[in-house]
RNA sequence: GGCGCCAUAGCCAAGUGGUAAGGCAAGGGUCUGCAAAACCCUCAUUCCCCGGUUCGAAUCCGGGUGGCGCCUCCA
């Protein structure tokens, strides 16, 4: 069975384990989505892109995946942000949900099967809190409800901390009515001007962690397969989710915990206090969205990734190579019938290599190596075919092109029409560099006239002139084309 | 202070017991009027340092050095 071949690094055990879904052939995955108080940053984007590929690959392997990624739209930070703009918190959150959807589309993120919001699940949340109170692991205190950590002996099994050490560093916020410092809020009594709902404990709103316990249970069941998020969510968020869910339902919560590493800014942590947060939205303006996606996937999801203009430029250059190859290959094989028959070499080996890498805890960089081999093979067959049989070459190219499509569907890159992507990229560069296209075309015309007249000195002079404008020209069988010199 | 992660060529980056993937850059070549692109070749006896385990370690163990993260909101 395909799934058994896939191995996942489980934060719970700190080991790679075979992925064995609870229900044969089906995988439920819950990823902690954005708290929508602002635009998401590129670190968020990395996490969501990583899990996007996880979901795509599980489906590629034939698993029936239910992918849930929530929006936390009721939260302290949202309330603060709304106070500053004078906006209604729920309205502000809705605005940023829309913004996120736009950014996500640009990044080619799949729409999850379910994208639940906290504000739509208050009854579910109240029901779980009610269970926890009934089980004696949570208590009401002046309109707040707290989870009593000491009543859940397995607390901190995910982050592997010791309770006494945690206690040493704990502090109680003013106004909190906890029995013990480690206890955390499940429900917060309403303050004036805050979104609030009726509950058995009075009007109030959910605490931070409970929504994920409620929404995962609703859409995936009280026990499900994979739970994901950023590294920094391990403590306390995921820890608290485990405590709440397992104490409420008396069964194991998520089987596999997957955590995505950080993205930093050339070594420096991205943080609001340093003022070096890069919004996904802004990054999307600066670089081709697909290049950004390719960059985000260029390091294994658990390793740190460093964001820089150079790495972005590298990603874009690489994408250009892929698209130029595809453009060339498509021109060769599109709409042609090369008949049936044998293929040259073993074109399927690249996809096999790709799968082997991806089976191993979603090793995307390993998979990219296979992809490099695949593209080199396509280029060779197109430009310097080692065999004369054109039908054989054509069939092989078609097979390789088909494998590119399958791999693309997993990585979510180079799915565009190659010509369209190439032109879009050039147009953007033309705008950025302020290049006069009419002038370029005139110069090309002049140069071709000089070449026809064998006036190569003049032709070379024009080439140099265009180089000075930031334009590289290429003489091909289809005529002279040009592109903008990489900055 | 506690817990944990990371350290691979000029740069980016896989590899977690069997003798260093891939990419960029660089050098050489094929092709080209010249170029560009593409393709081919070259490019780490060695994986931060010191010990240990082993027939065998980049991979395991111990110690050190240097980065980083979490412990408070954070993807």
XYZ file of C-alpha atoms (C1' of nucleotides) in Angstrom:
562
model
C 0.000 0.000 0.000
C 1.382 3.342 -1.043
C 0.891 5.125 2.231
C 2.944 2.652 4.191
C 5.910 3.622 2.084
C 5.690 7.233 3.149
C 7.735 8.140 6.158
C 7.024 11.121 8.370
C 9.122 12.747 11.051
C 6.875 12.813 14.109
C 7.617 15.507 16.680
C 5.924 13.371 19.285
C 8.566 10.653 18.991
C 11.289 12.738 17.328
C 11.668 9.979 14.758
C 10.708 9.154 11.235
C 7.800 6.759 11.217
C 5.869 5.007 8.455
C 2.670 6.897 7.814
C -0.132 4.477 8.609
C -3.497 6.209 8.521
C -6.136 5.163 11.005
C -8.601 4.524 8.216
C -7.117 2.660 5.290
C -6.503 4.936 2.342
C -7.758 8.069 4.057
C -5.752 10.784 5.755
C -7.078 13.607 7.878
C -4.720 16.542 8.247
C -5.162 19.669 10.298
C -2.849 22.641 9.864
C -2.978 25.645 12.148
C -3.864 28.517 9.876
C -3.327 32.227 10.250
C -4.604 34.455 12.994
C -6.122 37.095 10.774
C -5.155 40.360 12.444
C -2.848 41.491 9.643
C -1.319 40.365 6.375
C 0.631 37.138 6.664
C 4.410 37.217 6.322
C 6.699 35.031 4.274
C 7.395 32.785 7.264
C 3.719 31.919 7.424
C 3.864 31.412 3.692
C 6.637 28.881 4.081
C 4.672 26.770 6.505
C 1.529 26.819 4.412
C 3.457 26.051 1.246
C 5.201 23.120 2.905
C 1.938 21.598 4.023
C 0.416 22.355 0.661
C 3.012 20.068 -0.873
C 2.448 17.450 1.810
C -1.244 17.362 0.939
C -0.570 17.319 -2.777
C 1.872 14.458 -2.423
C -0.418 12.364 -0.263
C -3.061 12.759 -2.965
C -0.514 11.969 -5.654
C 0.087 8.724 -3.793
C -3.576 7.928 -4.028
C -4.660 8.794 -0.524
C -8.023 10.358 0.089
C -6.997 13.446 2.038
C -9.208 15.704 4.077
C -7.258 18.897 4.552
C -8.398 21.342 7.196
C -6.732 24.689 7.774
C -8.456 27.113 10.081
C -8.711 30.854 10.404
C -8.395 32.125 13.937
C -10.664 35.142 13.744
C -11.344 35.663 17.452
C -8.225 36.561 19.363
C -6.517 39.183 21.519
C -4.366 40.457 18.676
C -7.375 40.930 16.461
C -9.149 42.868 19.175
C -6.101 45.080 19.634
C -5.775 45.688 15.925
C -9.460 46.524 15.670
C -9.231 48.999 18.508
C -6.512 50.799 16.628
C -8.471 51.082 13.408
C -11.785 51.600 15.125
C -13.134 48.666 13.189
C -15.338 45.849 14.373
C -12.996 42.926 15.221
C -14.996 40.364 13.291
C -15.079 42.655 10.295
C -11.356 43.296 10.454
C -10.724 39.573 10.638
C -12.950 38.955 7.623
C -10.983 41.540 5.689
C -7.724 39.758 6.377
C -9.233 36.390 5.550
C -9.981 37.787 2.098
C -6.471 39.189 1.813
C -5.021 35.840 2.803
C -7.104 34.031 0.198
C -5.736 36.335 -2.488
C -2.144 35.826 -1.411
C -2.665 32.085 -1.134
C -3.994 31.919 -4.668
C -1.003 33.811 -5.974
C 1.272 31.307 -4.258
C -0.650 28.415 -5.824
C -1.808 27.117 -2.455
C -4.659 24.668 -2.703
C -7.872 25.664 -1.059
C -8.218 23.316 1.924
C -11.266 21.073 1.995
C -12.443 22.945 5.053
C -11.329 26.392 6.250
C -13.242 26.805 9.472
C -13.386 30.010 11.465
C -13.542 30.277 15.217
C -16.531 32.611 15.085
C -18.564 29.919 13.324
C -17.753 27.258 15.904
C -18.545 28.799 19.253
C -21.090 26.089 20.152
C -18.522 23.364 19.464
C -16.032 25.156 21.622
C -18.503 25.597 24.464
C -19.365 21.915 24.267
C -15.742 20.852 24.729
C -15.176 23.266 27.568
C -18.334 21.885 29.157
C -16.898 18.373 28.923
C -13.637 19.445 30.481
C -15.433 21.156 33.355
C -17.604 18.076 33.838
C -14.527 15.849 33.871
C -12.985 18.028 36.534
C -9.955 19.096 34.482
C -11.222 22.635 33.957
C -12.735 25.127 36.343
C -14.683 28.347 36.180
C -13.325 31.385 37.925
C -15.179 34.703 37.790
C -16.454 34.180 34.277
C -13.175 32.736 32.963
C -12.659 29.027 32.493
C -9.191 27.531 32.893
C -7.673 24.192 32.044
C -6.009 22.742 35.106
C -2.718 21.438 33.838
C -1.968 19.398 36.944
C -5.013 17.246 36.176
C -3.523 16.100 32.896
C -0.453 14.002 33.770
C 0.860 13.751 30.230
C 1.141 17.498 29.825
C 4.203 18.627 27.846
C 4.767 15.278 26.143
C 5.094 16.984 22.772
C 7.617 19.628 23.793
C 9.274 17.293 26.289
C 9.447 19.799 29.073
C 9.287 19.205 32.763
C 6.437 20.720 34.640
C 8.567 22.036 37.477
C 10.785 23.840 34.998
C 7.815 25.338 33.301
C 6.448 26.466 36.609
C 9.682 28.224 37.469
C 9.303 30.497 34.470
C 5.591 31.056 34.687
C 3.918 34.247 35.530
C 0.347 35.201 36.037
C -1.115 38.020 34.013
C -2.897 40.690 36.025
C -6.589 39.984 36.207
C -6.258 36.246 35.741
C -7.849 34.057 38.325
C -5.887 30.853 37.961
C -5.448 28.190 40.595
C -1.989 27.394 39.309
C 0.275 29.493 37.098
C 0.475 26.905 34.330
C -3.268 26.754 33.863
C -4.443 28.351 30.649
C -7.666 29.989 29.580
C -10.316 28.058 27.705
C -12.864 30.835 27.974
C -12.425 34.496 28.760
C -15.129 36.638 30.332
C -16.245 39.463 28.044
C -14.840 42.915 28.431
C -16.669 45.913 26.992
C -16.217 46.300 23.264
C -15.017 42.763 22.686
C -16.783 40.145 20.626
C -18.709 37.946 23.035
C -21.059 34.982 23.033
C -23.353 33.553 25.680
C -22.089 30.536 27.535
C -22.845 28.581 30.714
C -20.185 30.760 32.353
C -21.573 34.042 31.164
C -20.786 36.129 28.118
C -17.283 35.735 26.821
C -15.054 34.377 24.096
C -12.785 31.382 23.575
C -9.166 31.310 24.704
C -6.459 30.857 22.135
C -5.982 27.081 21.924
C -9.424 25.597 22.263
C -10.595 26.441 18.752
C -8.213 23.979 17.144
C -9.363 21.187 19.427
C -12.969 21.959 18.555
C -12.586 22.394 14.821
C -10.295 19.424 14.268
C -12.731 17.196 16.150
C -15.639 18.505 14.119
C -14.081 17.926 10.694
C -11.599 15.125 11.251
C -12.836 13.370 14.358
C -11.666 13.300 17.938
C -8.685 11.250 16.852
C -7.035 11.899 13.488
C -3.846 11.383 11.513
C -1.673 14.431 10.959
C -1.459 17.757 12.710
C 0.890 20.415 11.403
C 2.107 23.912 12.013
C 5.185 26.020 12.542
C 7.885 25.013 14.990
C 6.985 27.798 17.352
C 3.524 26.361 17.840
C 4.812 23.275 19.633
C 4.712 25.078 22.937
C 2.311 26.076 24.202
C -0.269 25.920 21.450
C -0.011 22.314 20.307
C 0.745 21.153 23.807
C -2.447 22.721 25.006
C -4.446 21.322 22.132
C -3.323 17.839 23.071
C -4.205 18.393 26.710
C -7.667 19.741 25.916
C -8.592 17.155 23.328
C -7.279 14.107 25.115
C -8.744 15.181 28.442
C -12.106 15.858 26.792
C -12.357 12.812 24.536
C -10.192 10.240 26.310
C -8.500 9.100 23.151
C -5.263 9.948 21.373
C -5.449 13.277 19.541
C -3.220 13.458 16.432
C -1.060 10.437 15.505
C 1.624 12.413 13.673
C 2.834 15.902 14.494
C 4.688 17.686 11.733
C 6.469 20.986 12.302
C 7.902 23.301 9.727
C 11.194 25.101 10.373
C 11.647 28.827 10.434
C 12.332 31.186 7.653
C 14.768 33.883 8.668
C 16.048 37.012 7.005
C 19.659 36.276 6.177
C 20.311 34.941 9.627
C 18.153 37.348 11.577
C 14.881 36.253 13.007
C 11.928 37.982 11.527
C 10.178 39.838 14.290
C 7.921 42.762 14.752
C 10.229 44.329 17.301
C 13.148 44.330 14.878
C 10.871 45.731 12.235
C 12.072 43.251 9.658
C 8.902 41.413 8.825
C 8.428 40.779 5.133
C 4.811 40.428 4.171
C 3.923 37.765 1.673
C 1.945 40.407 -0.159
C 5.004 42.621 -0.591
C 7.282 39.765 -1.560
C 4.774 38.789 -4.230
C 5.229 42.210 -5.781
C 8.985 41.918 -5.876
C 9.392 38.513 -7.380
C 7.491 36.137 -9.584
C 5.028 34.289 -7.325
C 6.104 30.936 -8.631
C 9.739 31.797 -8.024
C 8.849 32.643 -4.450
C 7.093 29.319 -4.102
C 10.052 27.493 -5.618
C 12.356 29.266 -3.185
C 10.170 28.347 -0.211
C 10.450 24.700 -1.242
C 14.180 24.750 -1.887
C 15.119 23.576 1.600
C 13.676 20.598 3.427
C 10.651 21.710 5.406
C 12.178 20.964 8.803
C 15.389 22.896 8.186
C 15.838 26.617 8.583
C 15.534 28.631 5.401
C 17.155 31.976 4.813
C 15.387 34.641 2.798
C 17.461 36.950 0.637
C 17.252 38.746 -2.677
C 19.949 36.495 -4.033
C 18.134 33.280 -3.210
C 15.011 34.705 -4.790
C 16.908 35.661 -7.918
C 18.417 32.166 -8.037
C 14.976 30.629 -7.795
C 13.678 32.806 -10.575
C 16.623 31.976 -12.828
C 16.068 28.295 -12.221
C 12.411 28.604 -13.040
C 13.346 30.336 -16.242
C 15.478 27.346 -17.198
C 12.570 25.025 -16.555
C 10.135 27.113 -18.521
C 12.485 27.636 -21.463
C 12.966 23.916 -21.657
C 9.248 23.261 -21.497
C 8.604 25.860 -24.137
C 11.078 24.202 -26.450
C 9.789 20.720 -25.752
C 6.174 21.724 -26.221
C 6.994 23.305 -29.556
C 8.489 19.997 -30.566
C 5.760 17.610 -29.466
C 2.520 19.568 -29.149
C -0.282 18.009 -31.148
C 2.001 15.469 -32.765
C 1.427 11.748 -32.897
C 4.621 9.727 -32.718
C 2.839 6.419 -32.769
C 3.332 3.563 -30.382
C 6.561 1.854 -29.666
C 9.575 1.704 -27.400
C 11.064 4.670 -25.578
C 14.651 5.808 -25.427
C 16.449 4.903 -22.217
C 14.421 4.742 -19.041
C 12.474 7.981 -18.953
C 10.473 6.763 -15.964
C 13.485 6.647 -13.694
C 13.294 10.332 -12.813
C 9.802 10.055 -11.490
C 10.778 6.991 -9.510
C 13.640 8.961 -7.967
C 11.313 11.826 -7.212
C 8.908 9.517 -5.433
C 11.654 7.891 -3.418
C 12.749 11.292 -2.147
C 9.221 12.449 -1.392
C 8.356 9.206 0.378
C 11.179 9.986 2.770
C 9.541 12.647 4.909
C 8.685 14.842 1.929
C 12.256 15.470 0.844
C 11.500 18.111 -1.752
C 15.146 19.129 -2.353
C 15.915 15.478 -3.050
C 13.011 15.420 -5.463
C 14.327 18.518 -7.183
C 17.541 16.652 -7.965
C 15.494 14.091 -9.865
C 13.776 16.919 -11.645
C 17.114 18.326 -12.763
C 17.928 15.010 -14.362
C 14.574 14.952 -16.083
C 15.038 18.399 -17.582
C 18.588 17.695 -18.682
C 17.256 14.631 -20.475
C 14.532 16.632 -22.219
C 17.057 19.227 -23.346
C 19.388 16.609 -24.649
C 16.654 14.861 -26.601
C 15.522 18.164 -28.034
C 18.869 19.739 -28.906
C 21.305 16.879 -29.271
C 19.344 13.668 -29.668
C 21.616 10.653 -29.202
C 19.437 8.647 -31.615
C 18.163 9.417 -35.100
C 14.703 7.900 -34.820
C 12.497 10.994 -34.538
C 9.418 9.059 -33.543
C 11.356 7.387 -30.762
C 12.625 10.743 -29.545
C 9.151 12.257 -29.792
C 7.538 9.480 -27.808
C 10.202 9.724 -25.145
C 9.791 13.483 -24.895
C 6.063 13.027 -24.505
C 6.600 10.569 -21.692
C 9.012 12.910 -19.942
C 6.704 15.872 -20.424
C 3.896 13.883 -18.871
C 6.060 13.126 -15.838
C 6.844 16.810 -15.515
C 3.111 17.439 -15.317
C 2.707 14.915 -12.549
C 5.619 16.274 -10.581
C 4.382 19.816 -11.157
C 1.071 18.876 -9.676
C 2.901 17.958 -6.465
C 5.237 20.912 -6.251
C 2.756 23.424 -7.603
C 5.336 25.039 -9.871
C 5.705 25.393 -13.626
C 2.109 24.569 -14.222
C 1.676 27.693 -16.354
C 1.873 27.774 -20.116
C 5.640 28.206 -20.637
C 5.388 30.983 -23.214
C 2.991 32.928 -21.051
C 5.232 32.671 -18.013
C 8.329 33.668 -19.959
C 6.595 36.678 -21.469
C 5.150 37.763 -18.151
C 8.559 37.603 -16.583
C 10.089 39.621 -19.390
C 7.351 42.216 -19.206
C 7.979 42.683 -15.538
C 11.708 43.087 -16.099
C 11.037 45.528 -18.935
C 8.934 47.643 -16.616
C 11.449 47.486 -13.784
C 14.344 48.425 -16.002
C 12.450 50.982 -18.027
C 13.290 49.339 -21.334
C 11.815 50.772 -24.530
C 10.499 47.743 -26.421
C 10.028 49.694 -29.661
C 13.634 50.736 -29.589
C 14.787 47.186 -28.946
C 12.792 45.893 -31.872
C 14.144 48.598 -34.132
C 17.702 47.755 -33.138
C 17.079 44.079 -33.739
C 15.752 44.888 -37.183
C 18.786 46.987 -37.923
C 21.138 44.289 -36.706
C 19.474 41.607 -38.793
C 19.827 43.832 -41.815
C 23.519 44.205 -41.062
C 23.862 40.465 -40.626
C 22.126 39.835 -43.931
C 24.646 42.178 -45.515
C 27.459 40.314 -43.736
C 28.342 43.498 -41.917
C 29.203 41.639 -38.736
C 31.120 44.510 -37.236
C 27.945 46.573 -37.298
C 25.891 43.627 -36.020
C 28.222 43.149 -33.069
C 28.181 46.855 -32.340
C 24.389 46.705 -32.111
C 24.563 43.685 -29.848
C 26.809 45.621 -27.491
C 24.483 48.597 -27.641
C 21.517 46.479 -26.638
C 23.534 44.841 -23.904
C 24.019 48.332 -22.562
C 20.254 48.742 -22.470
C 19.969 45.549 -20.427
C 18.879 43.371 -23.328
C 20.374 40.056 -24.428
C 19.567 38.890 -27.916
C 19.489 35.346 -29.174
C 19.552 34.222 -32.782
C 17.465 31.092 -33.122
C 16.077 29.051 -35.968
C 12.789 30.874 -35.423
C 14.414 34.284 -35.702
C 15.959 36.662 -33.228
C 14.505 36.778 -29.716
C 15.573 38.773 -26.741
C 15.360 38.851 -22.995
C 16.286 41.196 -20.228
C 19.714 40.675 -18.723
C 19.387 39.397 -15.163
C 20.092 42.207 -12.732
C 19.113 28.938 33.869
C 15.938 24.730 31.470
C 14.583 22.117 26.862
C 15.716 21.397 21.752
C 17.673 22.040 16.765
C 21.632 23.016 13.428
C 27.062 23.064 11.558
C 28.410 19.304 4.374
C 32.765 22.788 -1.553
C 33.095 30.077 -3.126
C 27.479 30.121 -2.371
C 22.581 27.301 -1.930
C 21.446 22.273 -0.523
C 20.321 16.474 -0.074
C 22.401 12.442 2.381
C 21.533 9.811 9.484
C 26.370 3.141 9.579
C 28.934 1.047 3.812
C 32.598 4.689 1.442
C 29.918 12.593 -0.445
C 22.720 13.797 -4.738
C 21.347 18.210 -7.118
C 21.634 23.524 -8.186
C 24.369 28.302 -8.699
C 29.165 30.268 -9.617
C 33.997 29.024 -11.969
C 37.310 26.650 -15.803
C 37.528 23.654 -20.469
C 34.789 21.809 -24.755
C 30.602 21.102 -28.626
C 27.324 24.391 -31.208
C 27.367 29.747 -33.191
C 29.701 34.750 -38.282
C 30.120 36.477 -32.937
C 26.988 35.513 -28.937
C 23.012 33.519 -25.931
C 20.604 29.085 -24.723
C 21.395 23.945 -24.499
C 24.560 19.694 -23.913
C 29.368 17.267 -22.334
C 33.780 17.381 -19.063
C 36.320 19.350 -14.607
C 35.269 21.243 -9.694
C 34.725 18.295 -1.284
C 39.955 11.534 -0.233
C 36.158 14.757 2.670
C 31.488 16.455 5.779
C 33.175 22.581 12.624
C 37.076 20.496 16.356
C 38.812 16.474 19.823
C 38.115 11.689 21.625
C 35.261 6.892 21.527
C 32.163 2.620 19.435
C 32.614 -0.284 14.788
C 35.517 -4.435 9.842
C 33.629 0.359 8.344
C 30.980 7.052 10.620
C 29.408 13.051 7.456
C 26.030 9.559 9.639
C 26.120 6.417 16.445
C 28.195 7.966 21.632
C 30.973 11.615 24.908
C 33.273 16.407 25.238
C 34.237 21.171 23.013
C 33.433 25.466 19.622
C 30.078 28.315 16.741
C 24.950 29.578 15.045
C 19.713 29.342 16.048
C 14.935 28.317 18.293
C 11.425 27.532 22.322
C 10.555 28.452 27.593
C 5.795 35.258 26.966
C 2.383 36.550 21.433
C 4.508 34.205 17.097
C 4.207 29.868 11.044
